[in-house]
Short mmCIF file of C-alpha atoms and ligand atoms in Angstrom, two decimals:
data_model
loop_
_atom_site.label_atom_id
_atom_site.label_comp_id
_atom_site.label_asym_id
_atom_site.label_seq_id
_atom_site.Cartn_x
_atom_site.Cartn_y
_atom_site.Cartn_z
CA UNK M 209 0.00 0.00 0.00
CA UNK M 210 1.32 3.40 -0.95
CA UNK M 211 0.34 7.00 -0.44
CA UNK M 212 0.07 8.65 -3.82
CA UNK M 213 -0.66 12.25 -4.71
CA UNK M 214 -2.19 12.51 -8.19
CA UNK M 215 -2.69 15.81 -10.01
CA UNK M 216 -5.04 16.01 -12.98
CA UNK M 217 -4.69 19.02 -15.31
CA UNK M 218 -7.36 21.10 -17.04
CA UNK M 219 -7.91 18.99 -20.16
CA UNK M 220 -8.06 15.83 -18.06
CA UNK M 221 -11.06 17.28 -16.17
CA UNK M 222 -12.35 19.32 -19.12
CA UNK M 223 -15.81 17.71 -19.38
CA UNK M 224 -18.28 15.68 -17.31
CA UNK M 225 -17.16 12.54 -19.15
CA UNK M 226 -13.52 13.18 -18.38
CA UNK M 227 -14.18 13.87 -14.70
CA UNK M 228 -16.04 10.54 -14.64
CA UNK M 229 -13.09 8.83 -16.30
CA UNK M 230 -10.75 10.36 -13.69
CA UNK M 231 -13.12 9.12 -10.96
CA UNK M 232 -12.94 5.58 -12.42
CA UNK M 233 -9.18 5.76 -12.39
CA UNK M 234 -8.91 7.13 -8.83
CA UNK M 235 -11.45 4.58 -7.53
CA UNK M 236 -9.29 1.86 -9.15
CA UNK M 237 -6.22 2.97 -7.17
CA UNK M 238 -8.27 3.06 -3.99
CA UNK M 239 -9.63 -0.44 -4.61
CA UNK M 240 -6.10 -1.74 -4.99
CA UNK M 241 -5.46 -0.39 -1.48
CA UNK M 242 -3.53 2.80 -2.11
CA UNK M 243 -4.20 5.97 -0.14
CA UNK M 244 -4.91 8.70 -2.67
CA UNK M 245 -4.86 12.48 -2.50
CA UNK M 246 -6.07 14.04 -5.74
CA UNK M 247 -5.31 17.60 -6.82
CA UNK M 248 -7.36 19.00 -9.67
CA UNK M 249 -7.14 22.01 -11.95
CA UNK M 250 -10.07 24.01 -13.24
CA UNK M 251 -11.84 22.58 -16.31
CA UNK M 252 -9.82 23.52 -19.40
CA UNK M 253 -10.42 27.08 -20.58
CA UNK M 254 -12.10 28.09 -17.33
CA UNK M 255 -9.19 30.03 -15.81
CA UNK M 256 -8.73 31.97 -19.07
CA UNK M 257 -12.47 32.69 -19.19
CA UNK M 258 -12.43 34.06 -15.64
CA UNK M 259 -9.36 36.21 -16.34
CA UNK M 260 -11.17 37.57 -19.43
CA UNK M 261 -14.19 38.52 -17.30
CA UNK M 262 -11.94 40.35 -14.85
CA UNK M 263 -10.43 42.43 -17.64
CA UNK M 264 -13.90 43.45 -18.76
CA UNK M 265 -14.43 45.02 -15.33
CA UNK M 266 -11.08 46.69 -14.74
CA UNK M 267 -8.13 47.36 -17.04
CA UNK M 268 -5.69 46.21 -14.34
CA UNK M 269 -7.87 43.93 -12.18
CA UNK M 270 -7.41 44.21 -8.44
CA UNK M 271 -5.06 41.32 -7.50
CA UNK M 272 -6.97 40.33 -4.36
CA UNK M 273 -10.28 40.14 -6.21
CA UNK M 274 -8.59 38.40 -9.15
CA UNK M 275 -7.61 35.57 -6.79
CA UNK M 276 -11.12 35.37 -5.34
CA UNK M 277 -12.38 35.01 -8.92
CA UNK M 278 -9.90 32.61 -10.53
CA UNK M 279 -9.80 30.24 -7.57
CA UNK M 280 -13.47 29.39 -8.23
CA UNK M 281 -12.49 27.27 -11.26
CA UNK M 282 -10.82 24.64 -9.10
CA UNK M 283 -13.66 24.70 -6.56
CA UNK M 284 -16.04 23.44 -9.24
CA UNK M 285 -13.86 20.46 -10.15
CA UNK M 286 -13.19 19.27 -6.59
CA UNK M 287 -16.93 19.10 -5.89
CA UNK M 288 -17.76 17.38 -9.19
CA UNK M 289 -14.98 14.83 -8.78
CA UNK M 290 -16.10 14.00 -5.22
CA UNK M 291 -19.67 13.50 -6.43
CA UNK M 292 -18.44 11.21 -9.20
CA UNK M 293 -16.36 9.22 -6.70
CA UNK M 294 -19.28 8.87 -4.28
CA UNK M 295 -21.49 7.72 -7.16
CA UNK M 296 -18.96 4.90 -7.57
CA UNK M 297 -19.15 3.97 -3.90
CA UNK M 298 -15.78 5.52 -3.18
CA UNK M 299 -15.72 7.77 -0.10
CA UNK M 300 -14.22 11.17 -0.85
CA UNK M 301 -14.00 14.65 0.59
CA UNK M 302 -13.18 17.92 -1.11
CA UNK M 303 -10.96 20.68 0.24
CA UNK M 304 -10.29 24.18 -1.02
CA UNK M 305 -6.75 25.46 -0.42
CA UNK M 306 -8.03 27.46 2.56
CA UNK M 307 -9.80 24.44 4.06
CA UNK M 308 -6.61 22.37 3.97
CA UNK M 309 -4.82 25.42 5.12
CA UNK M 310 -2.25 25.76 2.43
CA UNK M 311 -0.65 28.85 3.94
CA UNK M 312 0.99 31.20 1.44
CA UNK M 313 2.50 34.66 1.44
CA UNK M 314 0.27 37.52 0.33
CA UNK M 315 1.66 38.00 -3.22
CA UNK M 316 -1.69 37.75 -4.97
CA UNK M 317 -1.63 35.91 -8.34
CA UNK M 318 1.90 34.57 -7.68
CA UNK M 319 1.87 33.50 -4.05
CA UNK M 320 4.41 31.12 -2.56
CA UNK M 321 3.53 28.27 -0.22
CA UNK M 322 4.85 28.72 3.32
CA UNK M 323 3.26 25.80 5.16
CA UNK M 324 0.69 23.04 4.73
CA UNK M 325 -1.43 21.69 7.59
CA UNK M 326 -1.75 18.00 6.82
CA UNK M 327 -3.73 16.96 9.92
CA UNK M 328 -7.23 17.00 8.39
CA UNK M 329 -6.15 15.27 5.21
CA UNK M 330 -4.31 12.60 7.22
CA UNK M 331 -7.44 12.00 9.34
CA UNK M 332 -9.58 11.56 6.21
CA UNK M 333 -7.08 9.19 4.65
CA UNK M 334 -7.16 7.14 7.84
CA UNK M 335 -10.92 6.86 7.47
CA UNK M 336 -10.39 5.43 3.99
CA UNK M 337 -11.46 8.54 2.11
CA UNK M 338 -9.98 9.92 -1.06
CA UNK M 339 -8.96 13.50 -0.36
CA UNK M 340 -9.63 15.87 -3.27
CA UNK M 341 -7.84 19.22 -3.08
CA UNK M 342 -8.27 22.32 -5.27
CA UNK M 343 -4.99 23.08 -7.03
CA UNK M 344 -3.48 26.51 -7.63
CA UNK M 345 -4.85 28.14 -4.45
CA UNK M 346 -3.99 28.88 -0.87
CA UNK M 347 -4.75 31.34 1.87
CA UNK M 348 -2.57 34.00 3.47
CA UNK M 349 -2.25 34.60 7.20
CA UNK M 350 -5.13 37.09 7.13
CA UNK M 351 -7.39 34.55 5.46
CA UNK M 352 -7.32 36.11 1.98
CA UNK M 353 -7.51 33.64 -0.93
CA UNK M 354 -4.29 33.55 -2.97
CA UNK M 355 -3.25 31.77 -6.17
CA UNK M 356 0.11 30.33 -7.14
CA UNK M 357 0.58 31.55 -10.73
CA UNK M 358 -0.49 29.91 -13.99
CA UNK M 359 0.06 26.18 -13.97
CA UNK M 360 0.16 26.31 -10.17
CA UNK M 361 -1.80 23.10 -9.57
CA UNK M 362 1.41 21.19 -10.31
CA UNK M 363 2.98 22.98 -7.36
CA UNK M 364 0.01 22.17 -5.12
CA UNK M 365 0.44 18.49 -6.03
CA UNK M 366 4.15 18.39 -5.27
CA UNK M 367 3.80 20.47 -2.09
CA UNK M 368 1.09 18.15 -0.74
CA UNK M 369 3.23 15.13 -1.59
CA UNK M 370 6.13 16.69 0.34
CA UNK M 371 3.95 17.60 3.34
CA UNK M 372 2.35 14.15 3.52
CA UNK M 373 5.57 12.26 2.79
CA UNK M 374 3.88 10.58 -0.19
CA UNK M 375 5.57 7.72 -2.00
CA UNK M 376 5.11 9.42 -5.36
CA UNK M 377 3.61 12.52 -6.92
CA UNK M 378 2.00 11.70 -10.27
CA UNK M 379 1.24 14.58 -12.64
CA UNK M 380 -1.45 13.37 -15.06
CA UNK M 381 -1.82 15.45 -18.21
CA UNK M 382 -2.66 15.34 -21.93
CA UNK M 383 0.76 14.02 -23.03
CA UNK M 384 2.34 10.75 -21.92
CA UNK M 385 5.45 12.26 -20.36
CA UNK M 386 8.13 14.87 -20.76
CA UNK M 387 9.38 15.02 -24.35
CA UNK M 388 12.62 16.20 -25.91
CA UNK M 389 10.59 19.24 -26.97
CA UNK M 390 6.90 20.18 -27.13
CA UNK M 391 5.37 17.24 -29.06
CA UNK M 392 2.69 19.60 -30.39
CA UNK M 393 5.36 21.52 -32.28
CA UNK M 394 7.82 18.83 -33.37
CA UNK M 395 6.34 15.55 -34.66
CA UNK M 396 9.62 13.74 -34.10
CA UNK M 397 9.78 14.68 -30.39
CA UNK M 398 10.60 11.69 -28.20
CA UNK M 399 9.31 10.84 -24.73
CA UNK M 400 12.09 10.66 -22.14
CA UNK M 401 12.00 7.79 -19.64
CA UNK M 402 13.92 9.94 -17.18
CA UNK M 403 15.15 13.50 -16.91
CA UNK M 404 17.22 15.03 -14.11
CA UNK M 405 15.70 17.67 -11.82
CA UNK M 406 18.32 20.14 -13.00
CA UNK M 407 17.37 19.66 -16.64
CA UNK M 408 13.66 19.74 -15.89
CA UNK M 409 14.13 22.94 -13.92
CA UNK M 410 15.83 24.58 -16.91
CA UNK M 411 13.24 23.22 -19.36
CA UNK M 412 10.39 24.56 -17.19
CA UNK M 413 12.01 27.95 -16.64
CA UNK M 414 12.78 28.29 -20.34
CA UNK M 415 9.21 27.73 -21.47
CA UNK M 416 8.21 24.02 -21.34
CA UNK M 417 4.91 24.35 -19.56
CA UNK M 418 4.44 20.62 -18.96
CA UNK M 419 5.49 21.29 -15.33
CA UNK M 420 5.35 24.57 -13.46
CA UNK M 421 8.87 25.59 -12.46
CA UNK M 422 7.99 25.92 -8.77
CA UNK M 423 6.71 22.36 -8.76
CA UNK M 424 10.09 21.13 -9.97
CA UNK M 425 11.92 23.32 -7.44
CA UNK M 426 9.77 21.95 -4.64
CA UNK M 427 10.25 18.34 -5.73
CA UNK M 428 14.02 18.80 -5.87
CA UNK M 429 14.18 20.52 -2.51
CA UNK M 430 12.04 17.98 -0.65
CA UNK M 431 13.16 14.96 -2.65
CA UNK M 432 9.65 14.09 -3.88
CA UNK M 433 9.61 11.33 -6.50
CA UNK M 434 7.84 13.00 -9.41
CA UNK M 435 6.41 11.39 -12.55
CA UNK M 436 4.56 12.87 -15.53
CA UNK M 437 1.96 10.55 -17.07
CA UNK M 438 -0.95 10.56 -19.52
CA UNK M 439 -4.33 10.74 -17.75
CA UNK M 440 -6.05 8.17 -19.90
CA UNK M 441 -3.34 6.09 -21.59
CA UNK M 442 -1.28 3.51 -19.75
CA UNK M 443 2.47 3.91 -19.88
CA UNK M 444 5.56 4.53 -17.77
CA UNK M 445 5.57 8.32 -18.28
CA UNK M 446 8.70 10.26 -17.34
CA UNK M 447 10.46 10.09 -13.99
CA UNK M 448 12.14 13.27 -12.80
CA UNK M 449 15.21 12.01 -11.00
CA UNK M 450 17.84 13.47 -8.71
CA UNK M 451 20.41 10.97 -9.83
CA UNK M 452 22.27 11.78 -13.05
CA UNK M 453 23.66 8.22 -13.13
CA UNK M 454 20.15 6.86 -13.39
CA UNK M 455 19.40 8.64 -16.65
CA UNK M 456 19.82 6.78 -19.93
CA UNK M 457 23.30 5.28 -20.49
CA UNK M 458 23.69 6.62 -24.00
CA UNK M 459 22.20 9.93 -23.05
CA UNK M 460 22.67 12.61 -25.68
CA UNK M 461 24.51 15.78 -24.70
CA UNK M 462 21.32 17.78 -25.17
CA UNK M 463 18.34 16.36 -23.27
CA UNK M 464 15.73 18.73 -24.63
CA UNK M 465 14.81 21.95 -26.39
CA UNK M 466 12.59 24.57 -24.77
CA UNK M 467 11.15 27.70 -26.32
CA UNK M 468 9.17 30.72 -25.34
CA UNK M 469 7.22 33.32 -27.27
CA UNK M 470 6.42 35.44 -24.22
CA UNK M 471 9.33 37.87 -24.30
CA UNK M 472 9.95 41.27 -25.88
CA UNK M 473 13.20 43.12 -26.49
CA UNK M 474 14.13 46.69 -25.60
CA UNK M 475 17.24 48.48 -26.89
CA UNK M 476 18.80 51.74 -25.74
CA UNK M 477 21.34 53.10 -28.24
CA UNK M 478 24.19 55.49 -27.66
CA UNK M 479 24.50 55.22 -23.89
CA UNK M 480 27.72 56.86 -22.61
CA UNK M 481 30.21 54.10 -21.71
CA UNK M 482 30.70 55.12 -18.09
CA UNK M 483 30.55 53.22 -14.78
CA UNK M 484 27.01 53.05 -13.46
CA UNK M 485 25.20 53.41 -16.80
CA UNK M 486 23.84 49.83 -16.78
CA UNK M 487 22.64 50.21 -13.23
CA UNK M 488 21.00 53.57 -14.02
CA UNK M 489 19.11 51.95 -16.89
CA UNK M 490 18.08 48.73 -15.18
CA UNK M 491 17.47 49.79 -11.57
CA UNK M 492 14.22 51.66 -12.41
CA UNK M 493 13.04 48.62 -14.40
CA UNK M 494 13.51 46.46 -11.31
CA UNK M 495 11.89 49.11 -9.14
CA UNK M 496 8.84 48.97 -11.44
CA UNK M 497 8.64 45.25 -10.60
CA UNK M 498 9.57 44.18 -14.14
CA UNK M 499 11.77 41.10 -14.45
CA UNK M 500 14.64 41.31 -16.90
CA UNK M 501 15.80 38.14 -18.61
CA UNK M 502 18.55 38.23 -21.28
CA UNK M 503 20.90 41.24 -21.31
CA UNK M 504 23.46 42.16 -23.98
CA UNK M 505 25.71 45.20 -24.06
CA UNK M 506 28.07 46.22 -26.91
CA UNK M 507 30.71 48.92 -26.68
CA UNK M 508 31.24 50.77 -29.95
CA UNK M 509 34.58 52.29 -31.03
CA UNK M 510 33.23 55.78 -30.28
CA UNK M 511 32.94 54.92 -26.59
CA UNK M 512 29.17 54.68 -26.45
CA UNK M 513 27.28 51.48 -25.72
CA UNK M 514 24.07 49.85 -26.91
CA UNK M 515 22.18 47.94 -24.23
CA UNK M 516 19.52 45.38 -25.15
CA UNK M 517 17.46 43.31 -22.75
CA UNK M 518 14.30 41.24 -22.73
CA UNK M 519 11.24 41.36 -20.47
CA UNK M 520 7.88 39.59 -20.48
CA UNK M 521 5.80 40.80 -23.44
CA UNK M 522 3.08 42.08 -21.12
CA UNK M 523 5.65 44.37 -19.50
CA UNK M 524 7.14 45.80 -22.72
CA UNK M 525 5.15 49.06 -22.85
CA UNK M 526 5.63 49.70 -19.16
CA UNK M 527 9.39 49.04 -19.45
CA UNK M 528 9.64 51.33 -22.50
CA UNK M 529 7.93 54.11 -20.54
CA UNK M 530 10.39 53.75 -17.67
CA UNK M 531 13.35 53.57 -20.07
CA UNK M 532 12.45 56.74 -21.99
CA UNK M 533 12.80 58.76 -18.80
CA UNK M 534 16.23 57.38 -17.81
CA UNK M 535 17.56 57.30 -21.38
CA UNK M 536 16.94 61.02 -21.63
CA UNK M 537 18.77 61.75 -18.40
CA UNK M 538 21.75 59.67 -19.65
CA UNK M 539 21.63 61.49 -23.00
CA UNK M 540 21.21 58.16 -24.81
CA UNK M 541 20.26 58.40 -28.49
CA UNK M 542 17.22 56.17 -28.88
CA UNK M 543 14.96 53.58 -27.24
CA UNK M 544 13.39 50.89 -29.45
CA UNK M 545 11.17 47.87 -28.77
CA UNK M 546 10.47 44.58 -30.56
CA UNK M 547 7.88 42.03 -29.47
CA UNK M 548 8.30 39.74 -32.49
CA UNK M 549 11.02 37.67 -30.90
CA UNK M 550 11.29 34.15 -29.49
CA UNK M 551 13.76 32.42 -27.22
CA UNK M 552 15.03 28.95 -28.10
CA UNK M 553 17.12 27.01 -25.58
CA UNK M 554 18.98 23.73 -25.61
CA UNK M 555 19.32 22.02 -22.22
CA UNK M 556 21.46 19.12 -21.01
CA UNK M 557 23.70 18.18 -18.10
CA UNK M 558 25.96 16.54 -20.70
CA UNK M 559 27.04 20.02 -21.85
CA UNK M 560 29.29 20.24 -18.80
CA UNK M 561 31.58 17.59 -20.19
CA UNK M 562 31.27 18.23 -23.94
CA UNK M 563 32.86 21.02 -25.96
CA UNK M 564 31.50 22.37 -29.22
CA UNK M 565 27.82 22.38 -28.29
CA UNK M 566 27.44 26.14 -28.76
CA UNK M 567 29.17 26.18 -32.13
CA UNK M 568 26.99 23.29 -33.31
CA UNK M 569 23.90 25.21 -32.24
CA UNK M 570 25.01 28.41 -33.99
CA UNK M 571 26.04 26.53 -37.18
CA UNK M 572 22.71 24.75 -37.34
CA UNK M 573 20.83 28.05 -37.13
CA UNK M 574 23.18 29.68 -39.67
CA UNK M 575 22.56 26.85 -42.15
CA UNK M 576 18.84 27.61 -41.93
CA UNK M 577 19.53 31.33 -42.46
CA UNK M 578 18.30 32.18 -38.95
CA UNK M 579 19.90 35.27 -37.44
CA UNK M 580 20.80 35.17 -33.74
CA UNK M 581 19.97 38.45 -32.01
CA UNK M 582 21.12 37.64 -28.48
CA UNK M 583 22.84 34.75 -26.71
CA UNK M 584 22.93 33.70 -23.08
CA UNK M 585 24.45 30.59 -21.54
CA UNK M 586 24.76 28.76 -18.26
CA UNK M 587 26.51 25.52 -17.39
CA UNK M 588 23.73 23.32 -18.74
CA UNK M 589 21.86 25.52 -21.23
CA UNK M 590 22.34 27.84 -24.20
CA UNK M 591 19.55 30.24 -25.17
CA UNK M 592 19.26 32.41 -28.26
CA UNK M 593 16.82 35.15 -29.12
CA UNK M 594 15.64 35.01 -32.74
CA UNK M 595 12.86 36.44 -34.94
CA UNK M 596 9.67 34.66 -33.84
CA UNK M 597 8.86 33.77 -37.48
CA UNK M 598 11.69 31.22 -37.44
CA UNK M 599 10.87 29.65 -34.08
CA UNK M 600 9.48 26.35 -35.34
CA UNK M 601 12.19 25.97 -37.98
CA UNK M 602 14.85 26.63 -35.34
CA UNK M 603 13.41 24.08 -32.89
CA UNK M 604 13.01 21.42 -35.60
CA UNK M 605 16.51 21.85 -37.03
CA UNK M 606 18.15 21.84 -33.59
CA UNK M 607 16.11 18.78 -32.64
CA UNK M 608 17.59 16.88 -35.61
CA UNK M 609 21.09 18.33 -35.28
CA UNK M 610 21.36 17.15 -31.67
CA UNK M 611 20.01 13.71 -32.64
CA UNK M 612 16.85 13.92 -30.61
CA UNK M 613 14.47 12.83 -33.39
CA UNK M 614 12.61 9.54 -33.00
CA UNK M 615 14.17 6.51 -34.69
CA UNK M 616 12.07 5.42 -37.71
CA UNK M 617 11.24 2.23 -35.76
CA UNK M 618 9.68 4.32 -32.98
CA UNK M 619 7.25 6.08 -35.38
P1 ADP B 979 -2.22 20.49 -17.77
O1 ADP B 979 -3.47 21.25 -18.11
O2 ADP B 979 -2.45 19.02 -17.64
O3 ADP B 979 -1.49 21.07 -16.61
P2 ADP B 979 -0.41 21.80 -19.60
O4 ADP B 979 -1.08 22.30 -20.85
O5 ADP B 979 -0.11 22.77 -18.53
O6 ADP B 979 -1.30 20.59 -19.05
O7 ADP B 979 0.94 21.03 -19.97
C1 ADP B 979 0.93 20.00 -20.92
C2 ADP B 979 1.40 20.55 -22.27
O8 ADP B 979 2.77 20.94 -22.17
C3 ADP B 979 1.39 19.55 -23.39
O9 ADP B 979 0.11 19.48 -23.99
C4 ADP B 979 2.47 20.07 -24.33
O10 ADP B 979 1.93 20.76 -25.43
C5 ADP B 979 3.25 21.07 -23.48
N1 ADP B 979 4.69 20.84 -23.51
C6 ADP B 979 5.63 21.81 -23.70
N2 ADP B 979 6.85 21.30 -23.68
C7 ADP B 979 6.72 19.98 -23.45
C8 ADP B 979 7.66 18.90 -23.31
N3 ADP B 979 8.97 19.09 -23.40
N4 ADP B 979 7.16 17.66 -23.07
C9 ADP B 979 5.83 17.45 -22.96
N5 ADP B 979 4.91 18.43 -23.09
C10 ADP B 979 5.34 19.68 -23.33
N1 LIG B 980 -6.17 26.54 -13.49
C1 LIG B 980 -4.86 27.18 -13.33
C2 LIG B 980 -4.32 27.61 -14.67
O1 LIG B 980 -4.97 27.43 -15.69
C3 LIG B 980 -3.90 26.31 -12.60
C4 LIG B 980 -3.52 25.03 -13.29
O2 LIG B 980 -4.24 24.55 -14.17
O3 LIG B 980 -2.47 24.46 -12.95
O4 LIG B 980 -3.25 28.16 -14.75
MG1 MG B 981 -0.20 22.76 -16.46
#
């Protein structure tokens, strides 16, 4: 007998029929004697619908009220799933984040979990009940409802598994595991049997939304065995492992390719090349609560510099507004923006011990006539910013160049 935390994503609970199919599956685990805690997302499309409604009321919706609104999506699914389980003779009890007492900080719409009270859930499990918890939500110390950021139900699942000391956290979704890249973009993408936490962390932070980055962080920190599986197809899925030795023997240098269309680029030209200029430009961006990602600075022969950096697309206009003010005070020549960019990243722990990975990446893109606008690297990843029109071509050609495509026999 094991204690399993299972998280079902939006598409997996996207209709009455699917919730019933999830109930069949959960009841099956229970019948085999496992203790099960289920975390569910809102029905697919529901969170987006609620966010749309909020924007019809207020241009910049009030964050506290936004959380009150969007957390309702998950409340619907916990109740429906419990009803479906009871209809199958399987005892179950639903919990909102506040009812469990998933205590978070007060950063509405991107709250972090501080503590989880597992006493009530443990008591229900002891009574043989399936515990069904609303993903994505918590409560702050004043009792205000908070949410954990888009995709946050993954984090609820992993955090509950850590708090309860579960044997495994299973993330059930609409693909049968973590792939070398998004299988909806590259047909030849291959499911990985295993991926290291480090690689998964990079993949998630660089745009692979199959797991929310905080869920991976949490699993790594608390050593939670984590597996991504298809909700309705049997299969081994992908194990996220702490042990690099355990990954495939003939593991390629690059484990996967992530990409992201959510960024925009800002450039300030003709900044005087003096100490403190970069800080003068970027400090007000940080003060405006805008996160900066890739930064590139060139010094021209005339002693002036061009500084380019990327931010989330939603923050581009705000960042440009801030930048115009500082650029003027620094007597910079011009501020320009571009939101037609994409970031493509190759990720792999094997890069640590292999030379020539960057040049292979740059050659591959050059052969396709794709211009690289910016580059950033870390020990286990290389990211480039390119024109968004070439995103799919770039991902496909890198996928083949790094020998990640499926073997013909696997088709
Ligand atoms: P859920 O609603 O179950 O949380 P998500 O839509 O958040 O599901 O995440 C699953 C999706 O992640 C897949 O449908 C797939 O398109 C996308 N995805 C992106 N990168 C990858 C990858 N490397 N491996 C698997 N899926 C990926
Ligand atoms: N329903 C939330 C979202 O769409 C949380 C989740 O599904 O993980 O982002
Ligand atoms: Mg998700």
